[in-house]
PDB file of C-alpha atoms and ligand atoms in Angstrom:
ATOM      1  CA  UNK A 252       3.792 -11.701  -9.878  1.00  0.00           C
ATOM      2  CA  UNK A 253       5.191  -8.181  -9.686  1.00  0.00           C
ATOM      3  CA  UNK A 254       8.725  -7.522 -10.918  1.00  0.00           C
ATOM      4  CA  UNK A 255      11.645  -6.490  -8.794  1.00  0.00           C
ATOM      5  CA  UNK A 256      13.184  -3.396 -10.365  1.00  0.00           C
ATOM      6  CA  UNK A 257      16.397  -1.497  -9.747  1.00  0.00           C
ATOM      7  CA  UNK A 258      16.512   1.756 -11.700  1.00  0.00           C
ATOM      8  CA  UNK A 259      19.355   4.263 -11.855  1.00  0.00           C
ATOM      9  CA  UNK A 260      18.455   7.914 -12.308  1.00  0.00           C
ATOM     10  CA  UNK A 261      21.571   9.594 -13.664  1.00  0.00           C
ATOM     11  CA  UNK A 262      19.930  13.036 -13.439  1.00  0.00           C
ATOM     12  CA  UNK A 263      21.991  15.785 -15.158  1.00  0.00           C
ATOM     13  CA  UNK A 264      25.260  13.859 -14.948  1.00  0.00           C
ATOM     14  CA  UNK A 265      27.639  12.278 -17.485  1.00  0.00           C
ATOM     15  CA  UNK A 266      28.487  13.509 -20.973  1.00  0.00           C
ATOM     16  CA  UNK A 267      28.159  11.205 -23.960  1.00  0.00           C
ATOM     17  CA  UNK A 268      31.559   9.535 -23.521  1.00  0.00           C
ATOM     18  CA  UNK A 269      31.005   9.020 -19.803  1.00  0.00           C
ATOM     19  CA  UNK A 270      27.465   7.715 -20.354  1.00  0.00           C
ATOM     20  CA  UNK A 271      28.657   5.149 -22.882  1.00  0.00           C
ATOM     21  CA  UNK A 272      31.461   4.031 -20.552  1.00  0.00           C
ATOM     22  CA  UNK A 273      29.113   3.742 -17.562  1.00  0.00           C
ATOM     23  CA  UNK A 274      26.596   1.676 -19.543  1.00  0.00           C
ATOM     24  CA  UNK A 275      29.341  -0.612 -20.840  1.00  0.00           C
ATOM     25  CA  UNK A 276      30.799  -1.074 -17.366  1.00  0.00           C
ATOM     26  CA  UNK A 277      27.379  -1.906 -15.977  1.00  0.00           C
ATOM     27  CA  UNK A 278      26.707  -4.472 -18.708  1.00  0.00           C
ATOM     28  CA  UNK A 279      30.059  -6.038 -17.924  1.00  0.00           C
ATOM     29  CA  UNK A 280      29.429  -6.002 -14.137  1.00  0.00           C
ATOM     30  CA  UNK A 281      26.132  -7.812 -14.712  1.00  0.00           C
ATOM     31  CA  UNK A 282      27.372 -10.438 -17.140  1.00  0.00           C
ATOM     32  CA  UNK A 283      26.910 -13.821 -15.501  1.00  0.00           C
ATOM     33  CA  UNK A 284      24.668 -12.366 -12.771  1.00  0.00           C
ATOM     34  CA  UNK A 285      21.362 -14.211 -12.556  1.00  0.00           C
ATOM     35  CA  UNK A 286      18.678 -11.526 -12.558  1.00  0.00           C
ATOM     36  CA  UNK A 287      15.632 -13.817 -12.567  1.00  0.00           C
ATOM     37  CA  UNK A 288      12.562 -11.688 -11.861  1.00  0.00           C
ATOM     38  CA  UNK A 289      14.588  -8.451 -11.595  1.00  0.00           C
ATOM     39  CA  UNK A 290      14.597  -5.642 -14.142  1.00  0.00           C
ATOM     40  CA  UNK A 291      17.535  -3.247 -14.402  1.00  0.00           C
ATOM     41  CA  UNK A 292      16.900   0.221 -15.831  1.00  0.00           C
ATOM     42  CA  UNK A 293      19.200   3.198 -16.327  1.00  0.00           C
ATOM     43  CA  UNK A 294      18.047   6.707 -17.076  1.00  0.00           C
ATOM     44  CA  UNK A 295      20.553   9.016 -18.743  1.00  0.00           C
ATOM     45  CA  UNK A 296      19.784  12.540 -19.870  1.00  0.00           C
ATOM     46  CA  UNK A 297      17.909  12.986 -23.179  1.00  0.00           C
ATOM     47  CA  UNK A 298      20.954  13.617 -25.361  1.00  0.00           C
ATOM     48  CA  UNK A 299      22.585  10.372 -24.231  1.00  0.00           C
ATOM     49  CA  UNK A 300      19.592   8.034 -24.576  1.00  0.00           C
ATOM     50  CA  UNK A 301      20.532   6.754 -28.027  1.00  0.00           C
ATOM     51  CA  UNK A 302      24.142   6.127 -27.050  1.00  0.00           C
ATOM     52  CA  UNK A 303      23.143   4.241 -23.908  1.00  0.00           C
ATOM     53  CA  UNK A 304      20.508   2.241 -25.805  1.00  0.00           C
ATOM     54  CA  UNK A 305      23.243   1.147 -28.225  1.00  0.00           C
ATOM     55  CA  UNK A 306      25.718   0.387 -25.434  1.00  0.00           C
ATOM     56  CA  UNK A 307      23.200  -1.792 -23.586  1.00  0.00           C
ATOM     57  CA  UNK A 308      21.685  -3.541 -26.610  1.00  0.00           C
ATOM     58  CA  UNK A 309      21.483  -7.297 -26.175  1.00  0.00           C
ATOM     59  CA  UNK A 310      21.948  -7.018 -22.388  1.00  0.00           C
ATOM     60  CA  UNK A 311      19.413  -7.048 -19.565  1.00  0.00           C
ATOM     61  CA  UNK A 312      19.868  -3.310 -19.057  1.00  0.00           C
ATOM     62  CA  UNK A 313      16.836  -1.233 -20.095  1.00  0.00           C
ATOM     63  CA  UNK A 314      16.883   2.498 -20.727  1.00  0.00           C
ATOM     64  CA  UNK A 315      14.355   5.088 -19.516  1.00  0.00           C
ATOM     65  CA  UNK A 316      13.956   8.830 -20.043  1.00  0.00           C
ATOM     66  CA  UNK A 317      13.872  11.227 -17.082  1.00  0.00           C
ATOM     67  CA  UNK A 318      10.992  13.383 -18.260  1.00  0.00           C
ATOM     68  CA  UNK A 319       8.802  14.287 -21.255  1.00  0.00           C
ATOM     69  CA  UNK A 320       6.303  16.938 -22.314  1.00  0.00           C
ATOM     70  CA  UNK A 321       2.579  16.372 -22.017  1.00  0.00           C
ATOM     71  CA  UNK A 322       1.672  17.456 -25.565  1.00  0.00           C
ATOM     72  CA  UNK A 323       2.118  15.200 -28.589  1.00  0.00           C
ATOM     73  CA  UNK A 324       3.862  17.863 -30.691  1.00  0.00           C
ATOM     74  CA  UNK A 325       3.861  21.554 -31.493  1.00  0.00           C
ATOM     75  CA  UNK A 326       5.401  24.891 -30.606  1.00  0.00           C
ATOM     76  CA  UNK A 327       7.017  23.973 -27.287  1.00  0.00           C
ATOM     77  CA  UNK A 328      10.616  25.020 -27.794  1.00  0.00           C
ATOM     78  CA  UNK A 329      13.094  22.834 -25.977  1.00  0.00           C
ATOM     79  CA  UNK A 330      10.622  20.074 -25.125  1.00  0.00           C
ATOM     80  CA  UNK A 331      10.466  16.371 -26.021  1.00  0.00           C
ATOM     81  CA  UNK A 332       7.314  14.326 -26.597  1.00  0.00           C
ATOM     82  CA  UNK A 333       6.388  10.764 -25.695  1.00  0.00           C
ATOM     83  CA  UNK A 334       6.320   9.701 -29.347  1.00  0.00           C
ATOM     84  CA  UNK A 335       9.826  11.105 -29.890  1.00  0.00           C
ATOM     85  CA  UNK A 336      11.066   8.937 -27.040  1.00  0.00           C
ATOM     86  CA  UNK A 337       9.179   5.951 -28.432  1.00  0.00           C
ATOM     87  CA  UNK A 338      10.666   6.521 -31.880  1.00  0.00           C
ATOM     88  CA  UNK A 339      14.224   6.039 -30.601  1.00  0.00           C
ATOM     89  CA  UNK A 340      13.332   2.846 -28.732  1.00  0.00           C
ATOM     90  CA  UNK A 341      12.526   4.155 -25.257  1.00  0.00           C
ATOM     91  CA  UNK A 342       9.804   2.194 -23.457  1.00  0.00           C
ATOM     92  CA  UNK A 343       9.842   3.793 -19.993  1.00  0.00           C
ATOM     93  CA  UNK A 344       9.794   7.352 -18.641  1.00  0.00           C
ATOM     94  CA  UNK A 345      10.303   8.736 -15.137  1.00  0.00           C
ATOM     95  CA  UNK A 346       7.637  11.320 -14.237  1.00  0.00           C
ATOM     96  CA  UNK A 347       7.074  13.502 -11.186  1.00  0.00           C
ATOM     97  CA  UNK A 348      10.551  13.370  -9.712  1.00  0.00           C
ATOM     98  CA  UNK A 349      10.815  15.687  -6.699  1.00  0.00           C
ATOM     99  CA  UNK A 350      13.422  17.763  -8.542  1.00  0.00           C
ATOM    100  CA  UNK A 351      10.911  18.324 -11.368  1.00  0.00           C
ATOM    101  CA  UNK A 352       8.287  19.267  -8.789  1.00  0.00           C
ATOM    102  CA  UNK A 353      10.631  21.596  -6.877  1.00  0.00           C
ATOM    103  CA  UNK A 354      12.600  23.325  -9.644  1.00  0.00           C
ATOM    104  CA  UNK A 355      10.155  23.136 -12.554  1.00  0.00           C
ATOM    105  CA  UNK A 356       6.838  23.596 -10.777  1.00  0.00           C
ATOM    106  CA  UNK A 357       5.344  20.242 -11.748  1.00  0.00           C
ATOM    107  CA  UNK A 358       2.186  19.381  -9.846  1.00  0.00           C
ATOM    108  CA  UNK A 359      -0.384  16.610  -9.960  1.00  0.00           C
ATOM    109  CA  UNK A 360      -2.574  18.365 -12.535  1.00  0.00           C
ATOM    110  CA  UNK A 361       0.351  18.617 -14.961  1.00  0.00           C
ATOM    111  CA  UNK A 362       1.603  15.135 -14.105  1.00  0.00           C
ATOM    112  CA  UNK A 363      -1.819  13.630 -14.809  1.00  0.00           C
ATOM    113  CA  UNK A 364      -1.519  15.072 -18.335  1.00  0.00           C
ATOM    114  CA  UNK A 365       1.991  13.700 -18.736  1.00  0.00           C
ATOM    115  CA  UNK A 366       0.846  10.296 -17.499  1.00  0.00           C
ATOM    116  CA  UNK A 367      -2.010  10.358 -20.018  1.00  0.00           C
ATOM    117  CA  UNK A 368       0.368  11.238 -22.850  1.00  0.00           C
ATOM    118  CA  UNK A 369       2.658   8.391 -21.830  1.00  0.00           C
ATOM    119  CA  UNK A 370      -0.251   5.923 -21.681  1.00  0.00           C
ATOM    120  CA  UNK A 371      -1.526   6.996 -25.099  1.00  0.00           C
ATOM    121  CA  UNK A 372       1.950   6.367 -26.510  1.00  0.00           C
ATOM    122  CA  UNK A 373       2.279   3.059 -24.622  1.00  0.00           C
ATOM    123  CA  UNK A 374       5.214   4.220 -22.573  1.00  0.00           C
ATOM    124  CA  UNK A 375       5.599   2.721 -19.120  1.00  0.00           C
ATOM    125  CA  UNK A 376       5.768   5.325 -16.326  1.00  0.00           C
ATOM    126  CA  UNK A 377       7.892   5.332 -13.193  1.00  0.00           C
ATOM    127  CA  UNK A 378       5.821   7.778 -11.133  1.00  0.00           C
ATOM    128  CA  UNK A 379       7.765   9.455  -8.302  1.00  0.00           C
ATOM    129  CA  UNK A 380       6.384  11.103  -5.199  1.00  0.00           C
ATOM    130  CA  UNK A 381       7.309  11.640  -1.562  1.00  0.00           C
ATOM    131  CA  UNK A 382       7.041  14.065   1.312  1.00  0.00           C
ATOM    132  CA  UNK A 383       9.465  16.792   2.401  1.00  0.00           C
ATOM    133  CA  UNK A 384      10.983  16.730   5.886  1.00  0.00           C
ATOM    134  CA  UNK A 385       8.540  19.204   7.367  1.00  0.00           C
ATOM    135  CA  UNK A 386       5.603  17.088   6.231  1.00  0.00           C
ATOM    136  CA  UNK A 387       7.080  14.029   7.927  1.00  0.00           C
ATOM    137  CA  UNK A 388       7.707  16.029  11.098  1.00  0.00           C
ATOM    138  CA  UNK A 389       4.103  17.300  11.004  1.00  0.00           C
ATOM    139  CA  UNK A 390       2.914  13.751  10.502  1.00  0.00           C
ATOM    140  CA  UNK A 391       1.182  14.685   7.238  1.00  0.00           C
ATOM    141  CA  UNK A 392       3.351  12.412   5.064  1.00  0.00           C
ATOM    142  CA  UNK A 393       0.628   9.830   4.469  1.00  0.00           C
ATOM    143  CA  UNK A 394      -1.843  12.527   3.368  1.00  0.00           C
ATOM    144  CA  UNK A 395       0.776  14.113   1.098  1.00  0.00           C
ATOM    145  CA  UNK A 396       1.631  10.825  -0.587  1.00  0.00           C
ATOM    146  CA  UNK A 397      -2.048   9.953  -0.988  1.00  0.00           C
ATOM    147  CA  UNK A 398      -2.695  13.294  -2.719  1.00  0.00           C
ATOM    148  CA  UNK A 399       0.344  12.903  -4.977  1.00  0.00           C
ATOM    149  CA  UNK A 400      -0.734   9.429  -6.107  1.00  0.00           C
ATOM    150  CA  UNK A 401      -4.473   9.991  -6.382  1.00  0.00           C
ATOM    151  CA  UNK A 402      -4.090  13.391  -8.078  1.00  0.00           C
ATOM    152  CA  UNK A 403      -1.973  12.093 -10.946  1.00  0.00           C
ATOM    153  CA  UNK A 404      -2.967   8.425 -11.283  1.00  0.00           C
ATOM    154  CA  UNK A 405      -6.409   7.572  -9.922  1.00  0.00           C
ATOM    155  CA  UNK A 406      -8.221   8.717 -13.058  1.00  0.00           C
ATOM    156  CA  UNK A 407      -6.555   5.843 -14.955  1.00  0.00           C
ATOM    157  CA  UNK A 408      -8.454   2.697 -15.826  1.00  0.00           C
ATOM    158  CA  UNK A 409      -7.406  -0.635 -14.376  1.00  0.00           C
ATOM    159  CA  UNK A 410      -5.654  -1.793 -17.557  1.00  0.00           C
ATOM    160  CA  UNK A 411      -3.319   1.212 -17.511  1.00  0.00           C
ATOM    161  CA  UNK A 412      -1.850   0.041 -14.212  1.00  0.00           C
ATOM    162  CA  UNK A 413       0.163  -2.667 -15.932  1.00  0.00           C
ATOM    163  CA  UNK A 414       2.251   0.255 -17.244  1.00  0.00           C
ATOM    164  CA  UNK A 415       2.698   2.051 -13.914  1.00  0.00           C
ATOM    165  CA  UNK A 416       5.626   1.649 -11.512  1.00  0.00           C
ATOM    166  CA  UNK A 417       5.502   3.660  -8.280  1.00  0.00           C
ATOM    167  CA  UNK A 418       8.611   5.185  -6.705  1.00  0.00           C
ATOM    168  CA  UNK A 419       8.397   6.486  -3.135  1.00  0.00           C
ATOM    169  CA  UNK A 420      11.217   8.982  -2.690  1.00  0.00           C
ATOM    170  CA  UNK A 421      11.066  10.925   0.571  1.00  0.00           C
ATOM    171  CA  UNK A 422      12.613  14.262  -0.382  1.00  0.00           C
ATOM    172  CA  UNK A 423      14.554  14.491   2.880  1.00  0.00           C
ATOM    173  CA  UNK A 424      16.431  11.319   1.912  1.00  0.00           C
ATOM    174  CA  UNK A 425      17.379  12.319  -1.656  1.00  0.00           C
ATOM    175  CA  UNK A 426      21.069  13.079  -2.022  1.00  0.00           C
ATOM    176  CA  UNK A 427      21.372  13.721   1.705  1.00  0.00           C
ATOM    177  CA  UNK A 428      23.017  10.484   2.787  1.00  0.00           C
ATOM    178  CA  UNK A 429      20.083  10.010   5.148  1.00  0.00           C
ATOM    179  CA  UNK A 430      17.803   7.111   4.213  1.00  0.00           C
ATOM    180  CA  UNK A 431      14.414   6.186   5.442  1.00  0.00           C
ATOM    181  CA  UNK A 432      14.839   3.191   7.712  1.00  0.00           C
ATOM    182  CA  UNK A 433      13.733  -0.112   6.241  1.00  0.00           C
ATOM    183  CA  UNK A 434      10.749  -0.003   8.615  1.00  0.00           C
ATOM    184  CA  UNK A 435       9.796   3.532   7.538  1.00  0.00           C
ATOM    185  CA  UNK A 436       9.981   2.445   3.894  1.00  0.00           C
ATOM    186  CA  UNK A 437       7.909  -0.674   4.542  1.00  0.00           C
ATOM    187  CA  UNK A 438       5.295   1.313   6.483  1.00  0.00           C
ATOM    188  CA  UNK A 439       4.853   3.778   3.610  1.00  0.00           C
ATOM    189  CA  UNK A 440       4.966   1.125   0.887  1.00  0.00           C
ATOM    190  CA  UNK A 441       2.278  -0.923   2.647  1.00  0.00           C
ATOM    191  CA  UNK A 442       0.168   2.239   2.944  1.00  0.00           C
ATOM    192  CA  UNK A 443       0.640   2.921  -0.795  1.00  0.00           C
ATOM    193  CA  UNK A 444      -0.304  -0.629  -1.761  1.00  0.00           C
ATOM    194  CA  UNK A 445      -3.384  -0.256   0.419  1.00  0.00           C
ATOM    195  CA  UNK A 446      -4.364   2.939  -1.423  1.00  0.00           C
ATOM    196  CA  UNK A 447      -4.091   1.159  -4.771  1.00  0.00           C
ATOM    197  CA  UNK A 448      -6.063  -1.809  -3.411  1.00  0.00           C
ATOM    198  CA  UNK A 449      -8.858   0.476  -2.166  1.00  0.00           C
ATOM    199  CA  UNK A 450      -9.108   2.160  -5.558  1.00  0.00           C
ATOM    200  CA  UNK A 451      -8.470  -0.751  -7.960  1.00  0.00           C
ATOM    201  CA  UNK A 452      -8.668  -3.973  -5.970  1.00  0.00           C
ATOM    202  CA  UNK A 453      -6.177  -6.461  -4.598  1.00  0.00           C
ATOM    203  CA  UNK A 454      -4.953  -7.821  -7.924  1.00  0.00           C
ATOM    204  CA  UNK A 455      -3.779  -4.444  -9.260  1.00  0.00           C
ATOM    205  CA  UNK A 456      -2.220  -3.624  -5.882  1.00  0.00           C
ATOM    206  CA  UNK A 457      -0.413  -6.971  -5.742  1.00  0.00           C
ATOM    207  CA  UNK A 458       0.985  -6.520  -9.233  1.00  0.00           C
ATOM    208  CA  UNK A 459       2.280  -2.950  -8.985  1.00  0.00           C
ATOM    209  CA  UNK A 460       5.982  -2.588  -8.231  1.00  0.00           C
ATOM    210  CA  UNK A 461       6.763   0.031  -5.571  1.00  0.00           C
ATOM    211  CA  UNK A 462      10.365   1.249  -5.516  1.00  0.00           C
ATOM    212  CA  UNK A 463      12.151   3.104  -2.742  1.00  0.00           C
ATOM    213  CA  UNK A 464      14.487   6.004  -3.553  1.00  0.00           C
ATOM    214  CA  UNK A 465      16.663   8.222  -1.388  1.00  0.00           C
ATOM    215  CA  UNK A 466      20.325   7.580  -0.543  1.00  0.00           C
ATOM    216  CA  UNK A 467      19.950   3.891  -1.325  1.00  0.00           C
ATOM    217  CA  UNK A 468      23.425   2.380  -1.688  1.00  0.00           C
ATOM    218  CA  UNK A 469      25.303  -0.918  -1.385  1.00  0.00           C
ATOM    219  CA  UNK A 470      25.527  -0.660   2.415  1.00  0.00           C
ATOM    220  CA  UNK A 471      21.781  -0.276   3.031  1.00  0.00           C
ATOM    221  CA  UNK A 472      20.087  -1.749  -0.055  1.00  0.00           C
ATOM    222  CA  UNK A 473      19.789  -5.310   1.199  1.00  0.00           C
ATOM    223  CA  UNK A 474      17.965  -4.333   4.376  1.00  0.00           C
ATOM    224  CA  UNK A 475      15.564  -1.988   2.578  1.00  0.00           C
ATOM    225  CA  UNK A 476      14.899  -4.499  -0.225  1.00  0.00           C
ATOM    226  CA  UNK A 477      14.216  -7.273   2.301  1.00  0.00           C
ATOM    227  CA  UNK A 478      10.887  -5.670   3.205  1.00  0.00           C
ATOM    228  CA  UNK A 479       7.842  -7.337   1.645  1.00  0.00           C
ATOM    229  CA  UNK A 480       6.343  -4.222   0.028  1.00  0.00           C
ATOM    230  CA  UNK A 481       9.641  -2.803  -1.238  1.00  0.00           C
ATOM    231  CA  UNK A 482      10.058  -4.126  -4.782  1.00  0.00           C
ATOM    232  CA  UNK A 483      13.338  -2.409  -5.586  1.00  0.00           C
ATOM    233  CA  UNK A 484      14.899   0.996  -5.765  1.00  0.00           C
ATOM    234  CA  UNK A 485      15.300   4.192  -7.736  1.00  0.00           C
ATOM    235  CA  UNK A 486      18.928   5.051  -7.233  1.00  0.00           C
ATOM    236  CA  UNK A 487      20.606   8.419  -7.793  1.00  0.00           C
ATOM    237  CA  UNK A 488      24.209   8.911  -6.672  1.00  0.00           C
ATOM    238  CA  UNK A 489      25.069   5.217  -6.333  1.00  0.00           C
ATOM    239  CA  UNK A 490      23.936   4.550  -9.908  1.00  0.00           C
ATOM    240  CA  UNK A 491      26.736   6.760 -11.260  1.00  0.00           C
ATOM    241  CA  UNK A 492      29.395   4.192 -10.362  1.00  0.00           C
ATOM    242  CA  UNK A 493      28.903   0.854 -12.143  1.00  0.00           C
ATOM    243  CA  UNK A 494      30.305  -1.288  -9.322  1.00  0.00           C
ATOM    244  CA  UNK A 495      28.095   0.418  -6.724  1.00  0.00           C
ATOM    245  CA  UNK A 496      24.975   0.134  -8.876  1.00  0.00           C
ATOM    246  CA  UNK A 497      25.751  -3.524  -9.590  1.00  0.00           C
ATOM    247  CA  UNK A 498      26.146  -4.107  -5.833  1.00  0.00           C
ATOM    248  CA  UNK A 499      22.710  -2.550  -5.235  1.00  0.00           C
ATOM    249  CA  UNK A 500      21.241  -4.790  -7.949  1.00  0.00           C
ATOM    250  CA  UNK A 501      22.856  -7.870  -6.426  1.00  0.00           C
ATOM    251  CA  UNK A 502      21.379  -6.863  -3.037  1.00  0.00           C
ATOM    252  CA  UNK A 503      17.927  -7.577  -4.367  1.00  0.00           C
TER     253      UNK A 503
HETATM  254  P1  LIG B 250      20.030   9.578  -4.332  1.00  0.00           P
HETATM  255  O1  LIG B 250      20.130   8.070  -4.445  1.00  0.00           O
HETATM  256  O2  LIG B 250      21.249  10.283  -4.841  1.00  0.00           O
HETATM  257  O3  LIG B 250      19.609  10.004  -2.960  1.00  0.00           O
HETATM  258  O4  LIG B 250      18.858  10.035  -5.331  1.00  0.00           O
HETATM  259  C1  LIG B 250      17.652   9.368  -5.298  1.00  0.00           C
HETATM  260  C2  LIG B 250      16.837   9.836  -6.442  1.00  0.00           C
HETATM  261  O5  LIG B 250      16.446  11.003  -6.499  1.00  0.00           O
HETATM  262  C3  LIG B 250      16.541   8.891  -7.518  1.00  0.00           C
HETATM  263  O6  LIG B 250      15.589   9.383  -8.388  1.00  0.00           O
END
């Protein structure tokens, strides 16, 4: 059975003191909450990973990185490798976020390399993708999403899929306050699961968790999460306030 997952992407927010406090508040908000088949992940910036790992130790809160470099090591000033993340206790990495695609020129060819590096290091990947507004208006959003998924992931073997989480984040809904409707999310998630089923079969498709991201918050999470192909969320703004993030988690 696939997991439900609520992941908070803190992006470039919170210094070390604030990150520690936010992690501690979240742990406290979740104490006594029955999470059953639900995973909770937070993703602070690189420099705060160790602090947040320590602050969440012994709790249900897992910690993921927001990015990594595709090479194992070498002369890549300013970059961080999969094995470096692994060596500090990180098990999961977010790849392909729309902000990485938009501001740092990441495309499927590069992301396929990053995914490979993560798989070789046995890091789990939360792979993000989603169309921009114009693509939705032009009705090309299904083609765009298909290309983003197939271009970076469909070279993988079946076994690798146990380490892949998909995150559909329509760019027009990120940080805008505008969410996809629950029906729009369900329609896209069902399409995505169908793509995976066509490529890898029903079992892989049934087992992959597909998260929704884009202005997901306490007031809309329950409706979005109620849809059968929505297995949780990747939360930006609302994950920066422990009570709000806990409310989103409880919505699942
Ligand atoms: P918001 O929840 O702030 O729209 O951000 C979503 C996101 O980009 C998560 O990765």
